[in-house]
Coordinates of C-alpha atoms and ligand atoms in Angstrom, one line a residue:
X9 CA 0.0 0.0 0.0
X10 CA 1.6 3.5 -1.1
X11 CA 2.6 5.8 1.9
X12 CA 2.3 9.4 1.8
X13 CA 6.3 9.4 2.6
X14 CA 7.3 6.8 0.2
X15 CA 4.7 8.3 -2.9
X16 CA 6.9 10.0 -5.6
X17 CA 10.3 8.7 -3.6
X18 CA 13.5 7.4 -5.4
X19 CA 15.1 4.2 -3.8
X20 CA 17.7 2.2 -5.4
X21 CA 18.8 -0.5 -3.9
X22 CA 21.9 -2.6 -5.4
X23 CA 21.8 -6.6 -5.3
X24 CA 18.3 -6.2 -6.0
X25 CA 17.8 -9.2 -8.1
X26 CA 17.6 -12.1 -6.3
X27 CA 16.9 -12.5 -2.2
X28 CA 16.7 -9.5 0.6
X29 CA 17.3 -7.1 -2.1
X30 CA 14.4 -8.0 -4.6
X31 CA 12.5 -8.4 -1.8
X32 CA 13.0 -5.3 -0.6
X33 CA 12.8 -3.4 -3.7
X34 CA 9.4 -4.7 -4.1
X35 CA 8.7 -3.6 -0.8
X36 CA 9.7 0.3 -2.1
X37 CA 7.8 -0.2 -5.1
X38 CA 4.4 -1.2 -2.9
X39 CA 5.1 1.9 -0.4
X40 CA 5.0 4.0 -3.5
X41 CA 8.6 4.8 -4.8
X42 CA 10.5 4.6 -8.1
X43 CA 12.9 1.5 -7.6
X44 CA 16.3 1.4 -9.3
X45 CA 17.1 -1.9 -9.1
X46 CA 21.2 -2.3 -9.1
X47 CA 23.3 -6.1 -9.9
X48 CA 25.1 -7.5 -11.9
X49 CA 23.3 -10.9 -12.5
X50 CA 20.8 -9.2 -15.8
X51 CA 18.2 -12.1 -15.4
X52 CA 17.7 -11.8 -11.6
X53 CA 17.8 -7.7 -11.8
X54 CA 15.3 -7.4 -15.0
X55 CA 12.8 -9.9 -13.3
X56 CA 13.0 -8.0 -10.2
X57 CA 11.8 -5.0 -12.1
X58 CA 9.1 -7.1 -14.6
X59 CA 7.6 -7.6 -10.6
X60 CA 7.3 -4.4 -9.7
X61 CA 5.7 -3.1 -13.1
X62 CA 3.5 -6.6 -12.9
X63 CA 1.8 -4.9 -9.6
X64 CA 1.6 -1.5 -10.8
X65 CA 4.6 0.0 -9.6
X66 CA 8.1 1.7 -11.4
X67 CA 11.7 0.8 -11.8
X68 CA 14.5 0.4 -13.6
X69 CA 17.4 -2.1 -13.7
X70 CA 20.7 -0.7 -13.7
X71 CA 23.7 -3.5 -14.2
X72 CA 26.9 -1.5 -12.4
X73 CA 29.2 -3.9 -10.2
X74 CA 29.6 -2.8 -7.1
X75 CA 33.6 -3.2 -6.9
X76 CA 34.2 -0.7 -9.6
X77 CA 33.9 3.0 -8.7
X78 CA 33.3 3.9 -11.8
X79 CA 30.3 1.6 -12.3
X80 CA 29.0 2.7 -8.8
X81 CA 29.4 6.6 -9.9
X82 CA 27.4 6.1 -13.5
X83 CA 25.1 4.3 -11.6
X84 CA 24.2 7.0 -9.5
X85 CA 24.5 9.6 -12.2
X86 CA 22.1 7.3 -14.3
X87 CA 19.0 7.8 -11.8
X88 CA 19.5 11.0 -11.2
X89 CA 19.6 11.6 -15.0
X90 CA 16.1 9.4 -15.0
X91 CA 14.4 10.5 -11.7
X92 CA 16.0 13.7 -10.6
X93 CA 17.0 12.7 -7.3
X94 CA 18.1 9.7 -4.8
X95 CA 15.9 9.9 -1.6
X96 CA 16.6 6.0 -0.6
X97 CA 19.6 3.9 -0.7
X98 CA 20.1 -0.1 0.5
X99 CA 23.3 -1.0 -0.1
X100 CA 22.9 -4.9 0.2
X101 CA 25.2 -6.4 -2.7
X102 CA 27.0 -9.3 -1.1
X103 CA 28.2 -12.9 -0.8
X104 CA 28.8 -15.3 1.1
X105 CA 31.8 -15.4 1.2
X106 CA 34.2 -18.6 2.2
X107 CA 31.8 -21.6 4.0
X108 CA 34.6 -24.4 3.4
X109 CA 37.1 -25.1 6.4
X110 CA 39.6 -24.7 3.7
X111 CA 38.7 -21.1 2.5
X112 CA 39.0 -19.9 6.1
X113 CA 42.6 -18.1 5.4
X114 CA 42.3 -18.2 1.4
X115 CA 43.8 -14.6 0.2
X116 CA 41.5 -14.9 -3.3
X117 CA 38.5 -15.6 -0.8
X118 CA 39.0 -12.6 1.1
X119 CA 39.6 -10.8 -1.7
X120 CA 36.5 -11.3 -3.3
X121 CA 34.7 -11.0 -0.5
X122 CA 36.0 -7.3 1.1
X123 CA 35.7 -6.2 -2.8
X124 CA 32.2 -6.6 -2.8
X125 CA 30.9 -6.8 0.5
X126 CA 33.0 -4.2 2.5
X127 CA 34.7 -1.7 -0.6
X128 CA 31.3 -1.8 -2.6
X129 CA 29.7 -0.1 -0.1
X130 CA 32.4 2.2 0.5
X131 CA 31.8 3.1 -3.2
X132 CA 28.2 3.5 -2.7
X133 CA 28.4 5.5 0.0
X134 CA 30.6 7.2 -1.4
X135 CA 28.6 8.7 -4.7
X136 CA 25.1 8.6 -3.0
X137 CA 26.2 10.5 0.0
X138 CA 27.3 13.4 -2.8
X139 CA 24.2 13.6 -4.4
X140 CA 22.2 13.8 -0.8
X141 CA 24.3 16.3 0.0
X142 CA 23.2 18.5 -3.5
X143 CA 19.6 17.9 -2.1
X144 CA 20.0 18.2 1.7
X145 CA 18.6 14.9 2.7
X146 CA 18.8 10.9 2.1
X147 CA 18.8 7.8 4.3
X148 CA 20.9 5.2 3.7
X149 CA 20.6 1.5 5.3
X150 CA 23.9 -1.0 4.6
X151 CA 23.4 -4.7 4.8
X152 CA 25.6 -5.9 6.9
X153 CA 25.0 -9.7 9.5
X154 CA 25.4 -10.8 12.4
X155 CA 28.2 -11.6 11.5
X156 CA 29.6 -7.7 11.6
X157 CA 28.6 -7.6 15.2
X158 CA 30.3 -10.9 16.3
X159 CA 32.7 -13.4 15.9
X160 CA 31.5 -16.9 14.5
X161 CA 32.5 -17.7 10.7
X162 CA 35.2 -16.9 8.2
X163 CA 37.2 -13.6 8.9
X164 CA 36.8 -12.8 5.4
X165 CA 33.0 -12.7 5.6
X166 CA 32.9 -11.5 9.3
X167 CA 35.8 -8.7 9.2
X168 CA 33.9 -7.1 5.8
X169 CA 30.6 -7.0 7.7
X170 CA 32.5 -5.7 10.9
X171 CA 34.0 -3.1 8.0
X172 CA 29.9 -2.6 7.2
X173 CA 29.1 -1.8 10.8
X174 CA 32.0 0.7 11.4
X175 CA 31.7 2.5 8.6
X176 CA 28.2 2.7 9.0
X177 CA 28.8 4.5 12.7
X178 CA 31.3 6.5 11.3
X179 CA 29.2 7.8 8.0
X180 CA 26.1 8.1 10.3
X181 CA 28.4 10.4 12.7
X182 CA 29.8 12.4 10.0
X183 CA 26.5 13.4 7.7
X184 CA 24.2 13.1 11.2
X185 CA 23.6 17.4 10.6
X186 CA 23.5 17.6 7.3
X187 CA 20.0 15.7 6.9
X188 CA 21.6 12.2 5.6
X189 CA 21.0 9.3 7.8
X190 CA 22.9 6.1 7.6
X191 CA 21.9 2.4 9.2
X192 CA 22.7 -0.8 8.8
X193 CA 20.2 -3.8 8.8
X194 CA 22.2 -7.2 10.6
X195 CA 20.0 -10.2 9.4
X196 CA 20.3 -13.6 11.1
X197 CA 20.0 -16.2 8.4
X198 CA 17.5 -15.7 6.0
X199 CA 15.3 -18.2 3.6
X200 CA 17.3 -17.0 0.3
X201 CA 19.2 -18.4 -2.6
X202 CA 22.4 -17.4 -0.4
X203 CA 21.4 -19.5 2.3
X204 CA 19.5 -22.2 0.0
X205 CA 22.7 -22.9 -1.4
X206 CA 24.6 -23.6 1.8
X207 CA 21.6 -25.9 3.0
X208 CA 21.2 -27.9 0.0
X209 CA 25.1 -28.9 0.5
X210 CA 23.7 -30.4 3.7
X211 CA 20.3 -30.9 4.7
X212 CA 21.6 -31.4 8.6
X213 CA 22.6 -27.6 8.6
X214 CA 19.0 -26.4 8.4
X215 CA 18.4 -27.6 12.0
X216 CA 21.6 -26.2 12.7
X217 CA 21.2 -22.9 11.6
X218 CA 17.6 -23.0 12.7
X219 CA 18.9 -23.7 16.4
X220 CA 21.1 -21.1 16.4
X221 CA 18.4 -18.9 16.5
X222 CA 16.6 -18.5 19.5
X223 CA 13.0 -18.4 17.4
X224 CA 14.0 -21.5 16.4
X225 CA 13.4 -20.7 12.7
X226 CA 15.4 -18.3 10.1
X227 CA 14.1 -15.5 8.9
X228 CA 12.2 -14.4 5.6
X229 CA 13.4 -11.7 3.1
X230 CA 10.3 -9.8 4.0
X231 CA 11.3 -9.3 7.5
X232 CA 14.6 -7.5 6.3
X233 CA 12.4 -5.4 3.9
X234 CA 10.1 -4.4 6.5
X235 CA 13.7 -2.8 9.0
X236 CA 15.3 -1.6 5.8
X237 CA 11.5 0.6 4.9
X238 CA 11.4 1.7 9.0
X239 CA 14.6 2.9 8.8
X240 CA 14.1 4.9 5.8
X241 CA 10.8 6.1 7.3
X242 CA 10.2 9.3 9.1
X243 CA 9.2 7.6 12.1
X244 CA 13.2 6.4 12.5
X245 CA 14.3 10.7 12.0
X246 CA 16.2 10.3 15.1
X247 CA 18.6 7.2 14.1
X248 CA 21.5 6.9 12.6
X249 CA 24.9 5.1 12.9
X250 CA 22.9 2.1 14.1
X251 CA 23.2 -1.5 13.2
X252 CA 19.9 -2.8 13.8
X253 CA 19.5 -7.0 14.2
X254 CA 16.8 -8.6 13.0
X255 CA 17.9 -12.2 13.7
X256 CA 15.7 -14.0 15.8
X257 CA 17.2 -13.2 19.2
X258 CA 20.0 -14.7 17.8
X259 CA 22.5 -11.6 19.3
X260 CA 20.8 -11.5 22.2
X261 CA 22.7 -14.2 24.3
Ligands
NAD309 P1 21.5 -13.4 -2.8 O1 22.7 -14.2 -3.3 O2 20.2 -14.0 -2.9 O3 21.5 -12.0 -3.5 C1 22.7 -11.2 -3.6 C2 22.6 -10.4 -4.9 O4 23.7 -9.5 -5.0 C3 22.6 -11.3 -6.1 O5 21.5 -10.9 -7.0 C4 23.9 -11.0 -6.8 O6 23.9 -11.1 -8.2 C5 24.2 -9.5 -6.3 N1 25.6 -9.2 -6.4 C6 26.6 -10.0 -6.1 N2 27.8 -9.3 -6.3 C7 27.4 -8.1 -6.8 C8 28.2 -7.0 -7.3 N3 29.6 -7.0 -7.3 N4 27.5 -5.9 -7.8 C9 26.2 -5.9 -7.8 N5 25.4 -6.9 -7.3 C10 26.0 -8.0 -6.9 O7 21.9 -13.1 -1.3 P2 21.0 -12.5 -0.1 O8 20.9 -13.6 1.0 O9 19.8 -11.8 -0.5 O10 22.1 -11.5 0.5 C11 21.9 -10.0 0.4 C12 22.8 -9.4 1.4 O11 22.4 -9.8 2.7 C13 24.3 -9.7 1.3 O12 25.1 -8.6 1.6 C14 24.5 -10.8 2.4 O13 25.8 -10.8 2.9 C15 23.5 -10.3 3.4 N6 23.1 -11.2 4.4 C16 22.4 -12.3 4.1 C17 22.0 -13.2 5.0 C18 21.2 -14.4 4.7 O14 21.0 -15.3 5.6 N7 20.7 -14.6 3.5 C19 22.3 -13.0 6.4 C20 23.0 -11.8 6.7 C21 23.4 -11.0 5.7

């Protein structure tokens, strides 16, 4: 249902083709805003947008790589040049990362995964936080995990999303007068391909990852949508810098 703060809005969020992004773009669309969708995967990104304009709503797909400044920069310039302004970012392009034993000090591994995870939203930051600044206002929300707010995993996975949380504090710090808000959203595990892919290597770690959160259950795409959309809302005007679970408890103990 459109919102009278979300009506007319511009969002883009990147990684919206497949999981917590495309679910969260169509969450935008529904509350009313114009929806760049951002990846690099064409099929996921375009079908992302054919389901907004399926229930009425507007977008665009925009392929730009998050680890390529340039990308991130034309991407930017590219929504401005179509919707005249960026009130909404989610920067939520990631992976997983290394899930083998083996990949746990693999230099390629880490690589890849600080490149995307960690630098891409540097980059995003980055070139949205300019063009906020041109229009006195914005709110930004980072994915990061529970994994950027404590230690269990790979420390290529958990020291990007610890990189996620800082510089979220520190942007949120830094732009807190000047009408730009930045948050981060820190999902437990959440029913999407990510996730579907490291259960279908072993049915046993569904019960596993299910216990490890107190609910007893992990968490639906929808559920991050719902944070990222509060966050962005009026009714969070005096947050920022905050890395917000939604887990299940799971950070609780
Ligand atoms: P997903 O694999 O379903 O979606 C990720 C999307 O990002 C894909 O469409 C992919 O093509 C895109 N992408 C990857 N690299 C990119 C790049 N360089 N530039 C642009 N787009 C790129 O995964 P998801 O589960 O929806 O994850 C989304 C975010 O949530 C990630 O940052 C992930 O680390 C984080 N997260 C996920 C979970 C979970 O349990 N699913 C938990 C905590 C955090």
């Amino acid at each position: 249902m459109a919102t009278e703060e979300f009506a007319g809005k511009i969002a883009l969020v990147t990684g919206g083709g497949s999981g917590i992004g495309r679910a969260t773009a169509l969450a935008f669309a529904e509350a009313g805003a114009k929806v760049a969708v951002d990846d690099i995967a064409d099929g996921g990104g375009r079908e992302t947008v054919r389901l907004i304009e399926q229930a009425g709503g507007k977008a665009i797909y925009i392929h730009a790589d998050v680890r390529d400044e340039n990308e991130v920069q034309a991407m930017v310039e590219t929504i401005v040049a179509t919707f005249g302004r960026l009130d909404f970012a989610f920067n939520n392009a990631g992976i997983s990362g290394g899930a083998r034993l083996d990949e746990f000090w693999d230099s390629a591994t880490f690589n890849d995964t600080f490149a995307i995870n960690a630098r891409g939203v540097f980059y995003c930051l980055k070139h949205e936080i300019a063009q906020m600044l041109r229009q006195g206002s914005g709110a930004i929300v980072n994915t990061a995990s529970v994994s950027g707010m404590a230690g269990p995993g790979h420390p290529s996975y958990v020291g990007a999303k610890h990189a996620v949380v800082g510089m979220t504090r520190t942007v949120g710090m830094a732009y807190a007068a000047q009408g730009i808000r930045v948050n981060a959203v820190c999902p437990g595990a959440i029913d999407t391909p990510m996730v579907q892919r490291v259960m279908r290597n072993n049915p046993a770690n569904i019960k596993l990852i299910e216990a490890m959160h107190p609910m007893q259950r992990i968490g639906q795409a929808s559920e991050i949508a719902d944070a990222v959309l509060f966050l962005c809302s009026d009714r969070a005007g005096f947050i920022t810098g905050h890395p917000l679970a939604v887990d299940g408890g799971r950070l609780a103990g």
